[in-house]
PDB file of C-alpha atoms in Angstrom:
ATOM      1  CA  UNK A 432      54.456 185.193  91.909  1.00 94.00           C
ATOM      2  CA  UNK A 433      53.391 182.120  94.007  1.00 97.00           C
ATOM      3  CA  UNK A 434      50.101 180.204  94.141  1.00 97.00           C
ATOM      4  CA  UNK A 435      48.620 177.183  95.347  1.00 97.00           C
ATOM      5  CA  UNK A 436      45.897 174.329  94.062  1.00 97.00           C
ATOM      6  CA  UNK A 437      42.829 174.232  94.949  1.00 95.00           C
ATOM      7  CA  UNK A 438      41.045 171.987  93.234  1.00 96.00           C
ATOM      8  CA  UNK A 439      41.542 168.041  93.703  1.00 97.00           C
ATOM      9  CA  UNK A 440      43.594 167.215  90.308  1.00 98.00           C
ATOM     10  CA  UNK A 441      44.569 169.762  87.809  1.00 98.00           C
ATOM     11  CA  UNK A 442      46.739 168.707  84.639  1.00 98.00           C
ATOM     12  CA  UNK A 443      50.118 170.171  83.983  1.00 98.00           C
ATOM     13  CA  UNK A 444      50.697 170.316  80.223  1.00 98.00           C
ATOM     14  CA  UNK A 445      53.495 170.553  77.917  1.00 98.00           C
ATOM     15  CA  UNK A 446      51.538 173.688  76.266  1.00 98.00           C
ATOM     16  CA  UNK A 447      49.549 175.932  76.854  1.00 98.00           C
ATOM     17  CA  UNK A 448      46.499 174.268  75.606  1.00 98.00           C
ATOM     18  CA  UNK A 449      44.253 171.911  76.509  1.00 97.00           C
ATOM     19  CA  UNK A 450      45.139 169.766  73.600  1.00 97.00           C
ATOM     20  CA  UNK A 451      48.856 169.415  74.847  1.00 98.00           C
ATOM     21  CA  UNK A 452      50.039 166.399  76.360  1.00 98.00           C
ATOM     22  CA  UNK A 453      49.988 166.173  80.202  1.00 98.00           C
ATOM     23  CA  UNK A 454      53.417 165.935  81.665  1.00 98.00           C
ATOM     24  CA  UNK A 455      52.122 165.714  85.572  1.00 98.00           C
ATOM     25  CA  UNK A 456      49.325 166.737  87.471  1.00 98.00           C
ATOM     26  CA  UNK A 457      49.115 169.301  90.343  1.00 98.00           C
ATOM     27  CA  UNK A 458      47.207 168.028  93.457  1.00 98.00           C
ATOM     28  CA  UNK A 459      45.022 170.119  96.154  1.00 97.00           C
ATOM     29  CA  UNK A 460      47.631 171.988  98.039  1.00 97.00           C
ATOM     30  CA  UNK A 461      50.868 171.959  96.170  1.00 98.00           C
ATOM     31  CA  UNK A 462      52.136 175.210  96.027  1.00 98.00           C
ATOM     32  CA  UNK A 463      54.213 176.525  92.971  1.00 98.00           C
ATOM     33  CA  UNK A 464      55.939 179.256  91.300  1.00 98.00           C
ATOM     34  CA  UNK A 465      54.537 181.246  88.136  1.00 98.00           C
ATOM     35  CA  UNK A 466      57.265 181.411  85.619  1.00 98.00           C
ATOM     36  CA  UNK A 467      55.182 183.407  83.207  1.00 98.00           C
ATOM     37  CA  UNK A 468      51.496 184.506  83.100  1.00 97.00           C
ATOM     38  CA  UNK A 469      49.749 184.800  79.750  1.00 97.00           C
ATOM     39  CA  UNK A 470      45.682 185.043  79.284  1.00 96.00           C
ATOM     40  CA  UNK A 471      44.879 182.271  79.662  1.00 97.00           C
ATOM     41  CA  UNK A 472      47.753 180.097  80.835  1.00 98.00           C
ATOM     42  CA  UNK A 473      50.634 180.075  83.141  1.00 98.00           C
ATOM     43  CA  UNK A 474      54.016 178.596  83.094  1.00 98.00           C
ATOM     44  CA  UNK A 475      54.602 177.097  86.806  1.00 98.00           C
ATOM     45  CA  UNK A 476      57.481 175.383  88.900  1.00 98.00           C
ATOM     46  CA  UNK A 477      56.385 173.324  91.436  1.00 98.00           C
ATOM     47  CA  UNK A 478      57.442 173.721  94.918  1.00 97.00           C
ATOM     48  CA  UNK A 479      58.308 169.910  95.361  1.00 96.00           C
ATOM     49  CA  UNK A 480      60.049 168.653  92.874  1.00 96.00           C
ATOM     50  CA  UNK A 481      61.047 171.472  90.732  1.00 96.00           C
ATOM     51  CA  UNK A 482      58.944 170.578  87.575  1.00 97.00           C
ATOM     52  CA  UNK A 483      57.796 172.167  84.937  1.00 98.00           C
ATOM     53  CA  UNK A 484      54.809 172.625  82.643  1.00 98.00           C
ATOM     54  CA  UNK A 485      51.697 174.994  82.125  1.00 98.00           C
ATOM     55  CA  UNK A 486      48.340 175.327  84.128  1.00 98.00           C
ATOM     56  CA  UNK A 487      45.141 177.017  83.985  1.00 98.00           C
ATOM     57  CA  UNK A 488      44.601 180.044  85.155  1.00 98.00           C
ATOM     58  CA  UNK A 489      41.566 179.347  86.594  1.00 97.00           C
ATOM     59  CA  UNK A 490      42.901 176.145  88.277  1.00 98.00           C
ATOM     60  CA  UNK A 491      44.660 178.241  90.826  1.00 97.00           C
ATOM     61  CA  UNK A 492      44.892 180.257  93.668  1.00 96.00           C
ATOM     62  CA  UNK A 493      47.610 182.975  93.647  1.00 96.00           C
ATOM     63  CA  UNK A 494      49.354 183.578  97.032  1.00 96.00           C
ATOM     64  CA  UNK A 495      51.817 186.018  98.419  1.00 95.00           C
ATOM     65  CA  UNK A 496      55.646 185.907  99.076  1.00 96.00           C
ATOM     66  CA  UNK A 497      54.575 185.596 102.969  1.00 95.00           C
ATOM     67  CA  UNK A 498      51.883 182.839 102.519  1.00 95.00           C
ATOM     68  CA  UNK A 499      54.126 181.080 100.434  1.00 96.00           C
ATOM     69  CA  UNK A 500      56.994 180.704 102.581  1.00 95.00           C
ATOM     70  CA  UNK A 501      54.725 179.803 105.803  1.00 94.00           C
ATOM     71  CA  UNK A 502      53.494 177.059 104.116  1.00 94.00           C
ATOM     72  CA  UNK A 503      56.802 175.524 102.668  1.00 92.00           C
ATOM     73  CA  UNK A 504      57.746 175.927 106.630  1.00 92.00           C
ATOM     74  CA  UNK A 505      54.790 174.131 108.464  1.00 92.00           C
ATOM     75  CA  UNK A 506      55.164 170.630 108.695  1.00 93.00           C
ATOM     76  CA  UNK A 507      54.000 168.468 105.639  1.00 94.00           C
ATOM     77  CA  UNK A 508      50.485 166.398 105.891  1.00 95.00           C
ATOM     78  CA  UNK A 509      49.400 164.394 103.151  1.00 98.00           C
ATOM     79  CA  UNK A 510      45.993 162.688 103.246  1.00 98.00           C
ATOM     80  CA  UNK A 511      46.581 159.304 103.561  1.00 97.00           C
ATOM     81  CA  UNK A 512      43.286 157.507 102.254  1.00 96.00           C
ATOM     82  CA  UNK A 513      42.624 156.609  98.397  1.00 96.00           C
ATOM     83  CA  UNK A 514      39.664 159.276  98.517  1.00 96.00           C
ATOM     84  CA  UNK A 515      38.856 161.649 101.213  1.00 97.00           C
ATOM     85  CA  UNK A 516      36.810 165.290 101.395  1.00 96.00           C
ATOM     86  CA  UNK A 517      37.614 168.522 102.844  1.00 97.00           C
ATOM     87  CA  UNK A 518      34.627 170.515 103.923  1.00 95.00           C
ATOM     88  CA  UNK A 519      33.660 174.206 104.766  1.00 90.00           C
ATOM     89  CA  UNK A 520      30.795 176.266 104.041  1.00 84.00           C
ATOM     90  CA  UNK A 521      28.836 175.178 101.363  1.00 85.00           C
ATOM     91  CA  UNK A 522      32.140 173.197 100.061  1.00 89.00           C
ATOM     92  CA  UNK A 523      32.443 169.401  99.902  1.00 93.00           C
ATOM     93  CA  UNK A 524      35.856 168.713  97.800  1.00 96.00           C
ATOM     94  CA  UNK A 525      37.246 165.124  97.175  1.00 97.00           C
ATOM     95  CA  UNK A 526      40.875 164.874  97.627  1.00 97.00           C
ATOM     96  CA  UNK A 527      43.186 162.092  96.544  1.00 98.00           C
ATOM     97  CA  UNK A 528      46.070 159.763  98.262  1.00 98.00           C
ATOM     98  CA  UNK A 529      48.780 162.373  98.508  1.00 98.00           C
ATOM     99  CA  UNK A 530      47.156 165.771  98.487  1.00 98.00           C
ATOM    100  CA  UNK A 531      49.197 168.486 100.394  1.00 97.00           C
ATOM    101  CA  UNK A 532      47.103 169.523 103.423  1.00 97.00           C
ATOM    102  CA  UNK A 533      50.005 171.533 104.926  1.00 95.00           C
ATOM    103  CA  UNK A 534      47.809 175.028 104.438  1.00 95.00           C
ATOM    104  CA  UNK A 535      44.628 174.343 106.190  1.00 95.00           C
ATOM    105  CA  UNK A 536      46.011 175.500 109.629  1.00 92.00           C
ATOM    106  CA  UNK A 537      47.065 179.114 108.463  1.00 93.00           C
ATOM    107  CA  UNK A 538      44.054 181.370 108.425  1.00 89.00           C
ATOM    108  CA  UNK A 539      45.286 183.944 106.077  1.00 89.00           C
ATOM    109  CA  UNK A 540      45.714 181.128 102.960  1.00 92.00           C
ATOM    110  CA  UNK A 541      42.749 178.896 104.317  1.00 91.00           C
ATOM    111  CA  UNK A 542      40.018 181.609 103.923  1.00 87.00           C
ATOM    112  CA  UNK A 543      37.402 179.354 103.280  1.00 87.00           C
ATOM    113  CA  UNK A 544      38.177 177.707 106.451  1.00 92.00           C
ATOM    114  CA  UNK A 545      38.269 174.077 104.963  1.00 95.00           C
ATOM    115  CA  UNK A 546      38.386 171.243 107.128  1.00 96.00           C
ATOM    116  CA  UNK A 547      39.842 167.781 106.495  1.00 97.00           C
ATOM    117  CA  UNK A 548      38.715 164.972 109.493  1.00 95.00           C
ATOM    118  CA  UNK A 549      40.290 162.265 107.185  1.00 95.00           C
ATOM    119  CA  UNK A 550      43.577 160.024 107.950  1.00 96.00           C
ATOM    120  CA  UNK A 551      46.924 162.205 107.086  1.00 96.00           C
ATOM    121  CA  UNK A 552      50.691 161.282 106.971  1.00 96.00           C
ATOM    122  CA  UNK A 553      53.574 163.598 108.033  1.00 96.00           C
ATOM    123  CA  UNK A 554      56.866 163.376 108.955  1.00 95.00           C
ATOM    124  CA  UNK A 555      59.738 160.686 107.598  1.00 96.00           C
ATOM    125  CA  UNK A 556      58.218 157.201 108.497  1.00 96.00           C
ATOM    126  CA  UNK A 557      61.211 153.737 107.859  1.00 96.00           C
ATOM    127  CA  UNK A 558      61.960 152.732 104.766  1.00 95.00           C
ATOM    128  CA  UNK A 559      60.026 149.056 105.655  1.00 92.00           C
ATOM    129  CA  UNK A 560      56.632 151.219 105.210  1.00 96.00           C
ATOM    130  CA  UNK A 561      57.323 151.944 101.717  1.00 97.00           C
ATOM    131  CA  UNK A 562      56.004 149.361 100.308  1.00 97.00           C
ATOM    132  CA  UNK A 563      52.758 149.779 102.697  1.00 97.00           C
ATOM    133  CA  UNK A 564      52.110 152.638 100.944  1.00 98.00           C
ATOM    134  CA  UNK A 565      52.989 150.995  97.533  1.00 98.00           C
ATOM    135  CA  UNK A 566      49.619 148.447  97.812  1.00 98.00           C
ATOM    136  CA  UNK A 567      46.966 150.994  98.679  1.00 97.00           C
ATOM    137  CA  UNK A 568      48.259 152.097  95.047  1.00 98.00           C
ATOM    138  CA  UNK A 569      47.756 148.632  93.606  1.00 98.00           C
ATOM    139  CA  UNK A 570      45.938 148.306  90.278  1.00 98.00           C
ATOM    140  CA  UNK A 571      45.879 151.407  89.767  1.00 98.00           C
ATOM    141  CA  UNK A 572      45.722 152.634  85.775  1.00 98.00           C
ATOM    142  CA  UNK A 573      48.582 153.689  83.846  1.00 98.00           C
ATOM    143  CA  UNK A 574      47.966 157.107  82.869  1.00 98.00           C
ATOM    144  CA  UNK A 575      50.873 159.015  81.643  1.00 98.00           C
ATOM    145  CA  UNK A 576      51.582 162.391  83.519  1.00 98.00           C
ATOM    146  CA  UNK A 577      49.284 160.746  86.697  1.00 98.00           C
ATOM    147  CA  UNK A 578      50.075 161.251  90.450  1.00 98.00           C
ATOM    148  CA  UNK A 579      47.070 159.374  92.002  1.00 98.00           C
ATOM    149  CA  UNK A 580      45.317 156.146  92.442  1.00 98.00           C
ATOM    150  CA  UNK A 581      42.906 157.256  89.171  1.00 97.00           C
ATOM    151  CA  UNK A 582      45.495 157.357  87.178  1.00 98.00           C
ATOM    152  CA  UNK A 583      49.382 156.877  87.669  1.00 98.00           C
ATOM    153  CA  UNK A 584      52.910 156.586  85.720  1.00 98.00           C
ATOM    154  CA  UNK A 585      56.059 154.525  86.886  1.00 98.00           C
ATOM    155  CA  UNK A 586      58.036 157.274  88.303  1.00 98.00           C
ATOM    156  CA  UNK A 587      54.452 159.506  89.435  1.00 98.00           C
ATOM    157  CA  UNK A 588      54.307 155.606  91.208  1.00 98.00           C
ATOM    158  CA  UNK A 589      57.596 155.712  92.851  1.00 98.00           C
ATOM    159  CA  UNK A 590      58.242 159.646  93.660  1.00 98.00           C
ATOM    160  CA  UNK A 591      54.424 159.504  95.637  1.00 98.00           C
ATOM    161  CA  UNK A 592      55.149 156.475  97.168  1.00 98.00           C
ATOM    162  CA  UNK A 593      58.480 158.380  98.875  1.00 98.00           C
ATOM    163  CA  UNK A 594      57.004 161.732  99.334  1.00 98.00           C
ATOM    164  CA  UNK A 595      54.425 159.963 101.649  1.00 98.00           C
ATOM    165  CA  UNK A 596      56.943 158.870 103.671  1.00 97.00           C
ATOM    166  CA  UNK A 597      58.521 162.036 104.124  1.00 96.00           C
ATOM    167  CA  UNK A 598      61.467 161.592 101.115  1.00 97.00           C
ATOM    168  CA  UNK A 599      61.932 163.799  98.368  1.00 96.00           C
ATOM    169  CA  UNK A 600      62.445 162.373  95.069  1.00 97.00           C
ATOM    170  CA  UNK A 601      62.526 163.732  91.373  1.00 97.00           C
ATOM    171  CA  UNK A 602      59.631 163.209  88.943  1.00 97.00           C
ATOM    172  CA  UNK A 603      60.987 161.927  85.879  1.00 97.00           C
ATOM    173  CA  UNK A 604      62.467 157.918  86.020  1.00 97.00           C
ATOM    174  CA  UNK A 605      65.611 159.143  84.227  1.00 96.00           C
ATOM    175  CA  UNK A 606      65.649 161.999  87.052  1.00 97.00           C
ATOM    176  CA  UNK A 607      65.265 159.431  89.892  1.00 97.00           C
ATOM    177  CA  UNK A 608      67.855 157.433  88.129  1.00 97.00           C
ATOM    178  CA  UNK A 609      70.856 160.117  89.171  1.00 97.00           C
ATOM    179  CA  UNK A 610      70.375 159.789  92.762  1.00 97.00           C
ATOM    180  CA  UNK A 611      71.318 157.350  95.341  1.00 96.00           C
ATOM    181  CA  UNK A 612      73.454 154.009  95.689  1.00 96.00           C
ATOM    182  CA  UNK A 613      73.465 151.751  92.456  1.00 96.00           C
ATOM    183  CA  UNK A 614      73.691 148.307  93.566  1.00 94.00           C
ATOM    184  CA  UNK A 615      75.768 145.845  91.525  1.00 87.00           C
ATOM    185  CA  UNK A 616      73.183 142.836  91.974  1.00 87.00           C
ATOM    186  CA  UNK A 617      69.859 142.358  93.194  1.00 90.00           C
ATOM    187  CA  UNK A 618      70.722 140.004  96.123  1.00 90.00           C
ATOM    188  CA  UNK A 619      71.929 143.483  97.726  1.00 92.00           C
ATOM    189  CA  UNK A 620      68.655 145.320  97.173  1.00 94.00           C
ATOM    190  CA  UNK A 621      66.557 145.762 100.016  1.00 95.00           C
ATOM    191  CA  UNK A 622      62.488 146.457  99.960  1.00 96.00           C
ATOM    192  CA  UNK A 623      61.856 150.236  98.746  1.00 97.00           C
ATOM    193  CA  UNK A 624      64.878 149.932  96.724  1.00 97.00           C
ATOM    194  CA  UNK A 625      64.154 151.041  92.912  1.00 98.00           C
ATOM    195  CA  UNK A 626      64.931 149.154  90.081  1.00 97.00           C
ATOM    196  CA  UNK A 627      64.994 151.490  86.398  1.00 98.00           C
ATOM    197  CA  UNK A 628      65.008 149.791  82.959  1.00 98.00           C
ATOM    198  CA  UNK A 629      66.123 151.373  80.256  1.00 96.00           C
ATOM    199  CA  UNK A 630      64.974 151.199  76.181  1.00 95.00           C
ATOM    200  CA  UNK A 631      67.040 149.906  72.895  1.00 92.00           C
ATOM    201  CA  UNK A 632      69.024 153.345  73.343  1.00 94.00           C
ATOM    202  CA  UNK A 633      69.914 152.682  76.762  1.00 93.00           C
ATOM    203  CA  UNK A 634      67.617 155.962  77.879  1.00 96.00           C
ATOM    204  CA  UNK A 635      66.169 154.902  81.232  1.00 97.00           C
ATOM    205  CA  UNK A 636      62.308 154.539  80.785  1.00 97.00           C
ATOM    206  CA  UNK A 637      61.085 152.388  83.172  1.00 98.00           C
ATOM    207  CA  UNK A 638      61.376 152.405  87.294  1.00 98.00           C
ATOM    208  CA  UNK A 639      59.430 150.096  90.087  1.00 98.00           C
ATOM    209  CA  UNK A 640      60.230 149.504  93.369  1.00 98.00           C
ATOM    210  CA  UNK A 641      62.077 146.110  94.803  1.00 97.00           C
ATOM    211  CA  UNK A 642      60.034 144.120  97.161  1.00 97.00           C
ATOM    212  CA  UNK A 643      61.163 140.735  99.022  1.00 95.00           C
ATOM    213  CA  UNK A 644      61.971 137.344  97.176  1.00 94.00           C
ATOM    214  CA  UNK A 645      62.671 138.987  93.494  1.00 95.00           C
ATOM    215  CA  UNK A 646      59.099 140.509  93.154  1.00 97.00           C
ATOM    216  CA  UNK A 647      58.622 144.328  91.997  1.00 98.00           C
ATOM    217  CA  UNK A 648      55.673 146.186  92.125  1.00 98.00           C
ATOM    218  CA  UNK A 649      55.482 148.923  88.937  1.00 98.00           C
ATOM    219  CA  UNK A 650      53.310 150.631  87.079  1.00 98.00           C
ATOM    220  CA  UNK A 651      52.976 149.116  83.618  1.00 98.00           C
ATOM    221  CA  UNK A 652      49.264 149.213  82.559  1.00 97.00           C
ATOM    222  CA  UNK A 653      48.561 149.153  86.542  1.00 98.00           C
ATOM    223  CA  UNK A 654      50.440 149.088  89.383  1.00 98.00           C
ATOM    224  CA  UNK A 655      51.325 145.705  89.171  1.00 98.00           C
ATOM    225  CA  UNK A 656      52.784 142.790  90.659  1.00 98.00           C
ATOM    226  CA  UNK A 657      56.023 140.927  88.691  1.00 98.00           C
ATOM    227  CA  UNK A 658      58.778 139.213  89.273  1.00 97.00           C
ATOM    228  CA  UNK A 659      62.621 140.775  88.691  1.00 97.00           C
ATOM    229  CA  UNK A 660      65.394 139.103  87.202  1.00 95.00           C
ATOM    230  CA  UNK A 661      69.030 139.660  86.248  1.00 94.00           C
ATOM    231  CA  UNK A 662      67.482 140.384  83.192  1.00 95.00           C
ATOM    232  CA  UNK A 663      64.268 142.175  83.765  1.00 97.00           C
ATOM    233  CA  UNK A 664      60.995 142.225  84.916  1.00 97.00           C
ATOM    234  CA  UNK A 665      59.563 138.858  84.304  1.00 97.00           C
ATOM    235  CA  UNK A 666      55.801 139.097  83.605  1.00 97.00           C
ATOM    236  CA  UNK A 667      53.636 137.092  86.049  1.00 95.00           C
ATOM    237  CA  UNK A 668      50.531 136.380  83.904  1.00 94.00           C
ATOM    238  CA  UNK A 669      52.609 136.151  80.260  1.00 95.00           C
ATOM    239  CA  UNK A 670      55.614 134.569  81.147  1.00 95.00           C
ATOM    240  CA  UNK A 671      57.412 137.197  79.081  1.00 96.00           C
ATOM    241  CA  UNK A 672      60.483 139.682  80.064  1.00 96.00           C
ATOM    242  CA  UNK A 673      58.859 143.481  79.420  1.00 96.00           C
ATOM    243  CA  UNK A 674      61.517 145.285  80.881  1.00 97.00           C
ATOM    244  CA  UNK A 675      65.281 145.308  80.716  1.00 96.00           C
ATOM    245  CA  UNK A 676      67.380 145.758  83.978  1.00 97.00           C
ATOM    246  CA  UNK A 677      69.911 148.706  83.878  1.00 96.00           C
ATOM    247  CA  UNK A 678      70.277 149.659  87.424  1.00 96.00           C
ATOM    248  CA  UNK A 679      68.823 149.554  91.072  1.00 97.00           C
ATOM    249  CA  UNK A 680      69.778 151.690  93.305  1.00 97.00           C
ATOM    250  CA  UNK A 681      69.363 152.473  96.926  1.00 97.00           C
ATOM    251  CA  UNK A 682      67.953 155.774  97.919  1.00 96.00           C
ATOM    252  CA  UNK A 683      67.909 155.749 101.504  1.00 93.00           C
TER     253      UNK A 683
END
């Protein structure tokens, strides 16, 4: 089975229960595979990156086989303001930076006929815009599991940042970690490159992206502003490494 959010922001939990800890969120228009269906509850994969957790069942819209595949084919638009709405009859829905507006053109899934007037991204834009679309992020909260500019984590930060500009990254900072180029110092970085960190146990936990003159911008009680180091991230306002360097590595 296959369905499709339609709400703005809906947690995805470790468990199935409201209590459980939120792992990600879903946002309006993601599309995603039920892995199991109990009363209350389903076990979902989403479409994008392949994650995992459990959902509502009344935070969804189930779609068919058909529905599902025409939308994973049509071209990807995200809205591309902080807040936005989509409208139809009797419906006025706020969206966030990010939101998957790929289904409104195909009748059969957009029965409600929504409408979004709003400024959307598609296609792959150059690596320099990256960090564009990093600042309209900017002091944004830390909230762990969080995609949007409400609430964000470091690699929900970094994997939004690239799917706005049409790349396709993993969710997790450890996942993001496998992929790409790793750099041996950070005079070959370029901007958009990401820099990961990694604990006492050497388990990455930690993953910002490189911008110009050995700054990073990360999310680490907000999207934030520091400076980066052979060491670390060097905090701007407390003078004070947080972060220990592992890798960086260039993903496109």
């Amino acid at each position: 089975m296959f369905a499709i959010c339609h709400l703005a922001i809906v947690p995805l939990r470790f468990e199935p229960s409201d209590r459980s800890e939120m792992v990600s969120q879903v946002l309006f228009g993601e599309t995603f595979t039920i892995l199991e269906k109990r009363e209350k509850w389903s076990k979902i994969q989403l479409t994008a990156d392949e994650y995992e957790g459990w959902i509502d069942n009344k935070q969804y819209t189930e779609i068919s086989v058909d529905q599902f595949n025409q939308i994973k084919q049509n071209p990807k638009f995200y809205c591309a303001d902080l807040i936005d709405y989509v409208t139809g009859t009797n419906t006025l829905l706020p969206i966030s930076l990010g939101s998957n507006l790929s289904f409104l053109s195909l009748s059969e899934i957009n029965k409600d006929q929504l409408v979004f007037e709003g400024k959307a991204i598609t296609g792959t834009q150059p690596k320099t815009n990256l960090l564009q679309t990093a600042f309209l992020y900017l002091n944004a909260p830390y909230l762990w599991g969080g995609k949007t500019p409400f609430g964000i984590d470091c690699s929900g930060f970094t994997q939004m940042v690239y799917r706005l500009n049409g790349y396709s990254i993993p969710r997790d900072a450890s996942q993001q970690a496998r992929i790409g180029e790793a750099l041996s110092f950070i005079e070959e970085s370029e901007v958009g490159d990401l820099a990961f960190f990694d604990n006492d146990e050497g388990n990455i936990v930690h993953v910002g992206i490189i911008m110009e003159n050995n700054y990073i911008i990360h999310a680490h009680g907000k999207v934030r502003i520091d400076r980066l180091d052979h060491l670390g991230i060097l905090n701007i306002d407390s003078g004070r490494h947080t972060h220990k360097l592992r890798v960086i590595k260039k993903i496109i």
